[in-house]
Short mmCIF file of C-alpha atoms in Angstrom, two decimals:
data_model
loop_
_atom_site.label_atom_id
_atom_site.label_comp_id
_atom_site.label_asym_id
_atom_site.label_seq_id
_atom_site.Cartn_x
_atom_site.Cartn_y
_atom_site.Cartn_z
CA MET A 1 44.83 0.83 -25.51
CA LYS A 2 46.07 -2.15 -23.48
CA THR A 3 45.95 -0.13 -20.25
CA LYS A 4 42.39 0.92 -20.96
CA ILE A 5 41.35 -2.66 -21.74
CA ASN A 6 42.90 -3.87 -18.48
CA GLU A 7 41.15 -1.11 -16.53
CA PHE A 8 37.82 -2.12 -18.06
CA ILE A 9 38.39 -5.83 -17.38
CA LYS A 10 39.27 -4.99 -13.77
CA LEU A 11 35.94 -3.19 -13.39
CA LEU A 12 34.18 -6.30 -14.72
CA ASP A 13 36.21 -8.58 -12.46
CA ASN A 14 35.07 -6.47 -9.50
CA GLU A 15 31.52 -6.46 -10.88
CA GLU A 16 31.37 -2.66 -10.79
CA LYS A 17 28.49 -2.35 -13.22
CA ASP A 18 27.96 1.44 -13.19
CA LYS A 19 31.66 2.20 -13.55
CA ALA A 20 32.10 -0.35 -16.35
CA ILE A 21 29.19 1.12 -18.34
CA MET A 22 30.38 4.71 -17.84
CA TYR A 23 33.93 3.70 -18.75
CA ILE A 24 32.78 2.48 -22.18
CA LEU A 25 30.42 5.44 -22.74
CA ASN A 26 33.26 7.86 -21.90
CA LEU A 27 35.53 6.11 -24.39
CA LEU A 28 32.88 6.48 -27.10
CA ASP A 29 32.23 10.12 -26.20
CA SER A 30 35.93 10.84 -26.49
CA GLY A 31 35.92 9.58 -30.08
CA ASN A 32 36.75 5.88 -29.88
CA ASP A 33 35.25 3.76 -32.64
CA ILE A 34 32.28 1.57 -31.70
CA LEU A 35 33.82 -1.34 -33.62
CA ASP A 36 37.01 -1.06 -31.55
CA ILE A 37 34.87 -1.10 -28.41
CA TYR A 38 33.25 -4.33 -29.58
CA GLU A 39 36.47 -5.95 -30.79
CA TYR A 40 38.86 -4.95 -27.98
CA PHE A 41 36.60 -4.51 -24.96
CA ILE A 42 33.23 -6.24 -25.20
CA ILE A 43 34.05 -9.50 -27.01
CA PRO A 44 37.27 -10.30 -25.10
CA ALA A 45 35.49 -9.47 -21.83
CA LEU A 46 33.38 -12.61 -22.34
CA ALA A 47 35.42 -14.77 -24.70
CA ASP A 48 38.62 -14.58 -22.62
CA TYR A 49 36.90 -14.86 -19.26
CA ASN A 50 38.43 -17.51 -17.04
CA CYS A 51 37.01 -18.20 -13.64
CA ASP A 52 39.86 -19.21 -11.34
CA ASN A 53 37.54 -20.33 -8.60
CA ASP A 54 37.49 -24.08 -7.89
CA GLN A 55 33.79 -24.08 -7.20
CA GLU A 56 31.98 -24.47 -10.50
CA GLU A 57 28.69 -23.03 -9.24
CA ILE A 58 30.41 -19.77 -8.23
CA CYS A 59 31.91 -19.52 -11.70
CA ILE A 60 28.48 -19.90 -13.30
CA TRP A 61 26.77 -17.03 -11.50
CA LYS A 62 29.87 -14.85 -11.78
CA GLU A 63 29.86 -15.40 -15.54
CA HIS A 64 26.16 -14.57 -15.63
CA THR A 65 26.77 -11.32 -13.71
CA ARG A 66 29.49 -10.38 -16.17
CA THR A 67 27.21 -11.20 -19.10
CA SER A 68 24.49 -9.02 -17.62
CA ILE A 69 26.88 -6.04 -17.42
CA VAL A 70 28.02 -6.60 -21.00
CA ARG A 71 24.39 -6.84 -22.16
CA THR A 72 23.67 -3.42 -20.58
CA ILE A 73 26.72 -1.98 -22.30
CA LEU A 74 25.55 -3.36 -25.66
CA GLU A 75 22.11 -1.80 -25.20
CA ASN A 76 23.49 1.54 -24.07
CA THR A 77 25.95 1.82 -26.92
CA TYR A 78 23.39 1.08 -29.67
CA PRO A 79 22.99 4.79 -30.63
CA TYR A 80 26.71 4.83 -31.51
CA LEU A 81 26.05 1.88 -33.81
CA ILE A 82 23.28 3.82 -35.58
CA LYS A 83 25.69 6.73 -36.13
CA ALA A 84 28.48 4.43 -37.34
CA LYS A 85 26.21 2.69 -39.84
CA GLY A 86 25.28 5.90 -41.62
CA ASN A 87 23.59 5.24 -44.95
CA LYS A 88 25.14 1.87 -45.60
CA LYS A 89 22.54 -0.46 -47.08
CA ILE A 90 22.59 -3.90 -48.63
CA ASN A 91 19.45 -5.32 -50.11
CA LYS A 92 19.69 -8.50 -48.07
CA SER A 93 17.90 -9.60 -44.92
CA VAL A 94 19.07 -11.82 -42.11
CA ILE A 95 17.28 -13.34 -39.15
CA VAL A 96 19.51 -14.10 -36.19
CA ALA A 97 18.50 -16.52 -33.43
CA CYS A 98 19.72 -18.92 -30.79
CA PRO A 99 18.01 -22.29 -31.25
CA GLN A 100 15.90 -24.13 -28.72
CA GLU A 101 17.57 -24.47 -25.28
CA GLU A 102 20.45 -22.20 -26.28
CA TYR A 103 20.55 -19.42 -23.73
CA HIS A 104 23.94 -17.88 -24.57
CA GLU A 105 22.78 -14.98 -26.68
CA ILE A 106 25.41 -12.26 -26.47
CA GLY A 107 27.26 -13.62 -29.53
CA ALA A 108 24.00 -13.61 -31.49
CA ILE A 109 23.22 -10.02 -30.43
CA ILE A 110 26.71 -8.89 -31.45
CA ALA A 111 26.37 -10.71 -34.79
CA THR A 112 23.01 -8.98 -35.38
CA ASN A 113 24.65 -5.62 -34.68
CA TYR A 114 27.49 -6.42 -37.07
CA PHE A 115 25.04 -7.38 -39.83
CA TYR A 116 23.17 -4.13 -39.14
CA LEU A 117 26.40 -2.14 -39.29
CA GLU A 118 27.21 -3.65 -42.66
CA GLY A 119 23.82 -2.59 -44.03
CA PHE A 120 21.85 -5.82 -43.79
CA LYS A 121 18.22 -5.72 -42.75
CA ALA A 122 18.95 -7.64 -39.55
CA LYS A 123 16.45 -8.96 -37.03
CA TYR A 124 17.30 -10.77 -33.80
CA ILE A 125 14.46 -13.04 -32.71
CA GLY A 126 15.86 -14.25 -29.41
CA ALA A 127 17.57 -16.86 -27.28
CA ASN A 128 16.07 -20.33 -26.75
CA THR A 129 13.83 -19.94 -29.79
CA PRO A 130 11.76 -23.09 -30.43
CA SER A 131 12.32 -24.64 -33.84
CA GLU A 132 8.71 -24.00 -34.91
CA GLU A 133 9.11 -20.28 -34.10
CA ILE A 134 12.26 -20.06 -36.19
CA ILE A 135 10.47 -21.84 -39.03
CA SER A 136 7.55 -19.43 -38.64
CA ALA A 137 9.88 -16.40 -38.79
CA VAL A 138 11.49 -17.77 -41.96
CA LYS A 139 8.07 -18.39 -43.50
CA ILE A 140 6.75 -14.91 -42.75
CA LEU A 141 9.84 -12.73 -43.08
CA LYS A 142 11.36 -14.64 -46.03
CA PRO A 143 14.95 -13.68 -45.16
CA ASP A 144 17.91 -14.28 -47.44
CA TYR A 145 19.92 -15.62 -44.51
CA LEU A 146 19.20 -17.37 -41.23
CA ALA A 147 22.07 -17.01 -38.74
CA LEU A 148 22.12 -19.39 -35.77
CA SER A 149 24.44 -19.05 -32.81
CA ILE A 150 25.25 -22.22 -30.84
CA THR A 151 27.38 -22.44 -27.71
CA ASN A 152 26.28 -25.66 -26.01
CA TYR A 153 27.39 -28.65 -28.08
CA TYR A 154 24.25 -30.62 -27.27
CA ASN A 155 22.24 -28.01 -29.17
CA LEU A 156 23.91 -29.07 -32.42
CA ILE A 157 21.63 -32.11 -32.36
CA GLN A 158 18.40 -30.08 -32.35
CA THR A 159 19.82 -27.47 -34.74
CA LYS A 160 20.80 -30.16 -37.22
CA LYS A 161 17.17 -31.32 -37.36
CA LEU A 162 15.94 -27.73 -37.68
CA ILE A 163 18.27 -27.01 -40.60
CA ASN A 164 17.30 -30.24 -42.38
CA THR A 165 13.63 -29.23 -42.09
CA LEU A 166 14.32 -25.67 -43.27
CA LYS A 167 16.48 -26.77 -46.19
CA ALA A 168 13.74 -29.14 -47.36
CA SER A 169 11.10 -26.37 -47.39
CA TYR A 170 13.25 -23.32 -48.21
CA PRO A 171 16.12 -24.51 -50.43
CA ASN A 172 17.14 -20.94 -51.28
CA LEU A 173 17.56 -19.91 -47.65
CA LYS A 174 21.24 -19.56 -46.77
CA ILE A 175 22.19 -20.90 -43.35
CA ILE A 176 24.89 -19.06 -41.42
CA LEU A 177 26.30 -20.65 -38.28
CA GLY A 178 28.48 -19.23 -35.52
CA GLY A 179 29.37 -19.68 -31.86
CA GLN A 180 31.71 -21.77 -29.75
CA ALA A 181 30.06 -25.12 -30.56
CA ILE A 182 30.30 -24.39 -34.28
CA LYS A 183 33.95 -23.36 -34.03
CA LYS A 184 34.80 -26.66 -32.38
CA TYR A 185 32.34 -29.22 -33.72
CA ALA A 186 30.81 -28.08 -37.02
CA ASN A 187 32.61 -30.73 -39.05
CA LYS A 188 32.24 -33.55 -36.54
CA SER A 189 28.52 -32.94 -36.19
CA LYS A 190 28.00 -33.02 -39.98
CA ILE A 191 25.55 -30.16 -39.61
CA GLN A 192 24.37 -28.54 -42.86
CA TYR A 193 25.35 -24.91 -43.44
CA ASP A 194 26.21 -22.45 -46.19
CA LEU A 195 28.55 -20.19 -44.23
CA ILE A 196 30.34 -20.14 -40.91
CA LEU A 197 30.92 -16.61 -39.70
CA ASN A 198 32.72 -15.97 -36.46
CA SER A 199 33.89 -12.36 -36.57
CA TYR A 200 33.16 -8.90 -37.84
CA GLU A 201 35.74 -9.46 -40.55
CA ASP A 202 33.78 -12.53 -41.74
CA ILE A 203 30.54 -10.51 -41.93
CA LYS A 204 32.31 -7.59 -43.58
CA LYS A 205 33.71 -9.95 -46.20
CA LEU A 206 30.24 -11.36 -46.88
CA SER A 207 28.88 -7.84 -47.17
CA GLY A 208 31.73 -6.94 -49.56
CA ASP A 209 31.03 -10.01 -51.67
CA LEU A 210 27.36 -9.01 -51.90
CA SER A 211 27.94 -5.32 -52.72
CA MET B 1 44.55 -42.57 -25.03
CA ASP B 2 44.09 -46.36 -25.52
CA ASN B 3 40.82 -47.82 -26.68
CA ILE B 4 38.58 -49.89 -24.44
CA LEU B 5 36.13 -50.89 -27.13
CA GLU B 6 35.89 -50.97 -30.88
CA LEU B 7 32.81 -51.81 -32.93
CA LYS B 8 33.59 -52.74 -36.53
CA ASN B 9 30.92 -52.86 -39.24
CA ILE B 10 28.19 -53.97 -36.87
CA ASP B 11 24.87 -55.02 -38.40
CA LYS B 12 21.97 -56.40 -36.43
CA ILE B 13 19.06 -57.93 -38.27
CA TYR B 14 16.16 -59.49 -36.43
CA GLY B 15 14.34 -62.33 -38.16
CA VAL B 16 17.05 -62.92 -40.76
CA ASN B 17 15.37 -66.02 -42.13
CA THR B 18 11.85 -64.66 -42.04
CA LYS B 19 9.77 -62.88 -44.68
CA ASN B 20 10.15 -59.55 -42.95
CA PRO B 21 13.62 -59.18 -41.48
CA TYR B 22 14.18 -55.99 -39.51
CA GLN B 23 17.53 -54.23 -39.63
CA ALA B 24 18.00 -52.64 -36.21
CA LEU B 25 21.63 -51.60 -36.72
CA SER B 26 23.48 -50.87 -39.91
CA ASN B 27 27.25 -50.62 -40.36
CA ILE B 28 28.09 -49.22 -36.93
CA ASN B 29 31.72 -48.25 -36.54
CA LEU B 30 32.64 -46.73 -33.21
CA ILE B 31 35.72 -46.55 -31.03
CA PHE B 32 35.51 -45.80 -27.31
CA LYS B 33 38.58 -44.63 -25.43
CA LYS B 34 39.60 -45.87 -22.00
CA ASN B 35 38.24 -43.72 -19.13
CA SER B 36 35.82 -41.95 -21.48
CA PHE B 37 32.33 -40.74 -20.55
CA ASN B 38 29.95 -41.19 -23.46
CA SER B 39 26.25 -40.86 -24.10
CA ILE B 40 24.07 -42.44 -26.77
CA ILE B 41 20.88 -40.63 -27.68
CA GLY B 42 18.18 -41.13 -30.27
CA GLN B 43 14.47 -41.61 -30.64
CA SER B 44 12.69 -44.79 -29.60
CA GLY B 45 13.45 -47.51 -32.13
CA SER B 46 16.69 -45.87 -33.27
CA GLY B 47 18.74 -48.86 -32.13
CA LYS B 48 20.21 -47.56 -28.86
CA SER B 49 19.29 -50.50 -26.66
CA THR B 50 20.18 -53.01 -29.37
CA LEU B 51 23.60 -51.42 -29.60
CA LEU B 52 24.06 -51.42 -25.83
CA ASN B 53 23.02 -55.08 -25.65
CA ILE B 54 25.62 -55.95 -28.29
CA ILE B 55 28.31 -53.96 -26.47
CA GLY B 56 27.29 -55.68 -23.24
CA THR B 57 27.45 -59.12 -24.93
CA LEU B 58 23.79 -59.72 -24.01
CA ASP B 59 23.10 -60.04 -27.73
CA SER B 60 25.34 -60.79 -30.71
CA PRO B 61 25.65 -58.85 -33.96
CA THR B 62 24.46 -60.38 -37.24
CA LYS B 63 27.68 -59.12 -38.77
CA GLY B 64 30.77 -57.33 -37.52
CA GLU B 65 33.28 -57.47 -34.72
CA VAL B 66 33.26 -56.30 -31.11
CA ILE B 67 36.82 -55.71 -29.95
CA PHE B 68 37.18 -55.27 -26.21
CA ASN B 69 40.65 -54.37 -24.91
CA ASN B 70 42.09 -55.52 -28.26
CA GLN B 71 40.35 -58.92 -28.05
CA ASP B 72 37.64 -59.96 -30.48
CA ILE B 73 34.90 -61.10 -28.12
CA SER B 74 32.58 -61.95 -31.02
CA LYS B 75 34.44 -65.27 -31.15
CA TYR B 76 33.96 -66.15 -27.46
CA THR B 77 31.83 -69.15 -26.52
CA LYS B 78 28.70 -68.58 -24.44
CA ASP B 79 30.48 -69.59 -21.24
CA GLU B 80 33.52 -67.44 -21.98
CA LEU B 81 31.22 -64.52 -22.65
CA ALA B 82 29.39 -64.99 -19.36
CA ILE B 83 32.68 -64.90 -17.42
CA PHE B 84 33.93 -61.95 -19.44
CA ARG B 85 30.66 -60.02 -18.96
CA ASN B 86 30.58 -60.61 -15.23
CA LYS B 87 34.15 -59.45 -14.70
CA SER B 88 34.60 -56.68 -17.25
CA ILE B 89 31.25 -54.97 -17.67
CA GLY B 90 28.99 -53.26 -15.15
CA PHE B 91 25.33 -52.76 -15.96
CA ILE B 92 22.91 -50.13 -14.74
CA PHE B 93 19.33 -50.19 -15.99
CA GLN B 94 16.40 -47.80 -15.73
CA PHE B 95 14.72 -50.32 -13.45
CA HIS B 96 17.36 -51.35 -10.97
CA TYR B 97 16.43 -55.07 -10.79
CA LEU B 98 17.59 -55.36 -7.18
CA LEU B 99 16.58 -58.56 -5.45
CA PRO B 100 13.92 -57.42 -2.96
CA GLU B 101 14.53 -60.14 -0.40
CA PHE B 102 18.19 -59.21 -0.07
CA SER B 103 19.75 -56.25 1.75
CA ALA B 104 21.57 -53.41 0.00
CA ILE B 105 25.00 -54.90 0.70
CA GLU B 106 23.92 -58.39 -0.39
CA ASN B 107 22.67 -56.94 -3.67
CA VAL B 108 25.96 -55.14 -4.16
CA LEU B 109 27.87 -58.38 -3.58
CA MET B 110 25.67 -60.42 -5.96
CA PRO B 111 27.79 -60.11 -9.18
CA TYR B 112 30.85 -61.18 -7.20
CA LYS B 113 29.02 -64.15 -5.67
CA ILE B 114 27.96 -65.31 -9.14
CA SER B 115 31.55 -65.75 -10.28
CA ASN B 116 33.24 -66.61 -6.98
CA SER B 117 32.22 -69.36 -4.62
CA LYS B 118 33.46 -67.60 -1.50
CA VAL B 119 33.04 -64.02 -0.42
CA ASN B 120 36.21 -62.89 1.35
CA GLN B 121 36.78 -59.95 3.66
CA ASP B 122 38.43 -57.90 0.93
CA ILE B 123 35.33 -57.96 -1.24
CA ILE B 124 33.07 -57.23 1.74
CA ASN B 125 35.23 -54.19 2.47
CA ARG B 126 34.93 -53.21 -1.18
CA ALA B 127 31.12 -53.45 -0.99
CA HIS B 128 31.14 -51.21 2.11
CA GLU B 129 33.40 -48.76 0.32
CA LEU B 130 31.09 -48.68 -2.72
CA LEU B 131 28.03 -48.12 -0.56
CA GLU B 132 29.89 -45.28 1.12
CA ILE B 133 30.76 -43.80 -2.30
CA VAL B 134 27.08 -43.83 -3.29
CA GLY B 135 26.15 -42.37 0.10
CA LEU B 136 24.27 -45.40 1.44
CA GLU B 137 26.61 -46.93 3.99
CA LYS B 138 24.07 -46.48 6.78
CA TYR B 139 21.40 -48.26 4.73
CA LYS B 140 23.57 -51.29 3.98
CA ASN B 141 21.39 -53.73 5.93
CA GLN B 142 18.06 -52.39 4.69
CA LEU B 143 16.14 -54.65 2.35
CA ALA B 144 16.09 -53.28 -1.17
CA ASN B 145 12.32 -52.83 -1.04
CA ASN B 146 12.63 -50.46 1.91
CA LEU B 147 14.78 -47.98 -0.04
CA SER B 148 13.53 -45.07 -2.16
CA GLY B 149 13.79 -45.15 -5.97
CA GLY B 150 16.88 -42.93 -5.95
CA GLN B 151 18.51 -45.03 -3.22
CA GLN B 152 17.76 -48.27 -5.08
CA GLN B 153 19.38 -46.85 -8.20
CA ARG B 154 22.45 -45.90 -6.18
CA VAL B 155 22.65 -49.46 -4.84
CA ALA B 156 22.47 -50.63 -8.47
CA ILE B 157 25.37 -48.32 -9.31
CA ALA B 158 27.41 -49.77 -6.43
CA ARG B 159 26.49 -53.27 -7.63
CA SER B 160 27.68 -52.47 -11.15
CA LEU B 161 31.11 -51.61 -9.74
CA ILE B 162 31.72 -54.53 -7.37
CA ASN B 163 33.85 -56.49 -9.85
CA SER B 164 35.83 -53.35 -10.79
CA PRO B 165 34.67 -53.44 -14.42
CA ASN B 166 36.56 -51.65 -17.17
CA ILE B 167 33.35 -50.26 -18.53
CA VAL B 168 29.87 -49.51 -17.22
CA LEU B 169 26.88 -49.60 -19.55
CA ALA B 170 23.88 -47.65 -18.36
CA ASP B 171 20.49 -47.81 -20.07
CA GLU B 172 18.42 -44.78 -19.01
CA PRO B 173 19.91 -44.77 -15.49
CA THR B 174 17.93 -41.67 -14.53
CA GLY B 175 14.79 -42.44 -16.54
CA ASN B 176 12.84 -43.26 -13.43
CA LEU B 177 14.16 -40.53 -11.15
CA ASP B 178 13.19 -36.96 -10.24
CA SER B 179 15.48 -34.10 -11.23
CA ASP B 180 17.34 -33.91 -7.89
CA SER B 181 18.08 -37.65 -7.93
CA THR B 182 19.06 -37.37 -11.61
CA GLU B 183 21.65 -34.74 -10.75
CA ALA B 184 22.93 -36.86 -7.82
CA VAL B 185 23.24 -39.98 -10.01
CA TYR B 186 25.03 -38.01 -12.75
CA ASN B 187 27.50 -36.57 -10.23
CA LEU B 188 28.11 -40.04 -8.86
CA LEU B 189 28.78 -41.59 -12.28
CA ARG B 190 31.12 -38.73 -13.18
CA GLU B 191 33.00 -39.07 -9.90
CA ILE B 192 33.46 -42.82 -10.44
CA ASN B 193 34.62 -42.16 -14.01
CA LYS B 194 37.20 -39.68 -12.71
CA ASN B 195 38.40 -41.52 -9.63
CA ASN B 196 38.24 -45.17 -10.75
CA ASN B 197 39.15 -44.68 -14.43
CA THR B 198 36.00 -46.54 -15.41
CA SER B 199 34.60 -45.88 -18.90
CA PHE B 200 30.90 -45.16 -19.22
CA ILE B 201 28.44 -45.52 -22.07
CA ILE B 202 25.09 -44.08 -21.07
CA ILE B 203 21.89 -44.30 -23.05
CA THR B 204 19.74 -41.36 -22.12
CA HIS B 205 16.77 -39.27 -23.16
CA ASP B 206 17.72 -36.68 -20.57
CA ARG B 207 19.45 -33.69 -22.14
CA LYS B 208 20.78 -32.67 -18.71
CA ILE B 209 22.82 -35.89 -18.67
CA ALA B 210 23.77 -35.99 -22.36
CA GLU B 211 25.04 -32.41 -22.54
CA LYS B 212 27.41 -33.08 -19.64
CA THR B 213 29.02 -36.15 -21.20
CA ASP B 214 32.25 -35.85 -23.17
CA ARG B 215 30.84 -37.41 -26.28
CA ILE B 216 27.33 -37.59 -27.73
CA ILE B 217 26.50 -40.30 -30.23
CA GLU B 218 23.10 -39.93 -31.88
CA LEU B 219 21.55 -42.96 -33.54
CA LYS B 220 18.87 -42.62 -36.18
CA ASP B 221 17.26 -45.54 -37.97
CA GLY B 222 20.01 -47.86 -36.76
CA GLU B 223 22.88 -45.71 -38.01
CA VAL B 224 25.26 -43.26 -36.37
CA TYR B 225 23.72 -39.91 -37.32
CA THR B 226 25.82 -37.60 -35.14
CA ASP B 227 29.03 -38.25 -33.25
CA ILE B 228 30.47 -35.26 -31.42
CA GLU B 229 33.29 -35.42 -28.92
CA LYS B 230 34.25 -32.49 -26.69
#
């Protein structure tokens, strides 16, 4: 497995988009589990990415290129997710979003797919979603859970206000938080939440608790 | 890391002995580390400028202590405070307050001239160096009025550093600038923070500045509502 992971990472490092996508699709066609692809290939490809270039601006667009490749892989592997889900169903709904000004959405997309895989009725409503749009989605869709993914620590400020507003109007709505900013600063920011979920195991545990 | 500044139980009430006193700050407790790069955000009326004025000794708290480099400056006399402020704190404001009839270099030298009767060659060299750091060496003899808004703000940054302060307090330093000048001023402040070991506390409404600082303090209704450090 380690050799295969390294081969895949090398393709990403060289920004060989076509080869990277086909590499993952071939692994899935030869029987590898979609969850393993997420856990060992896709997530580490972004989470463990270190740009060793001194020039920050080069690192930014290189990271964006990598993210774009990973996004294509996620979209192209979705049929495997449908197969893996089978008939699993939980009578709970979750809206997933990145709050206003939060553009890092891959974590939110992966979380949505994990919720889906565990049988939730999961809907991803987008990156950089204005607070009023999130409130509108909650009002209309009446989800059991709202999951927000936050990477940039400044966005905790806006999200804190959003959650306070939501909790005042929808006290039964459960707030799930995840993302790098939450991992590091959830306690310091004193942001309100019901659950912090950062991995498939966390979502699986929630699903198990609900079943 | 050592602390540069500690605020202990700070209250600020305007009109204490009037019928309608107004509490601008309530029980503020904050510690700032040496060489740190901090931002203070919050809506208008949240107490940001009041807090910065207290930190800068331009105003005094109704209650509480301001400890600067382990010394309680709340107990300083007015004259002691003026000397302390001039030597230890640099100020940058949204409106640069340069003296229009003086050149860029004369404006930079002004805080030094206030506390020292004679300007020596060392301090003149320092002023040249600071103007070079802010990219304005070739404009040193231009009158302040003949400089653009971004250039005037950069002169104000150089001026804030002439006495080698331990800390620079900036109140909306980019509030009056376009986005390119904002980025240039941010980069300059960060460079000075890194190279000169100067601490910064910046009040800003600009998310592009706040999200790049190492610590964001949000004030709401005169209280610390959020305090996140990277």
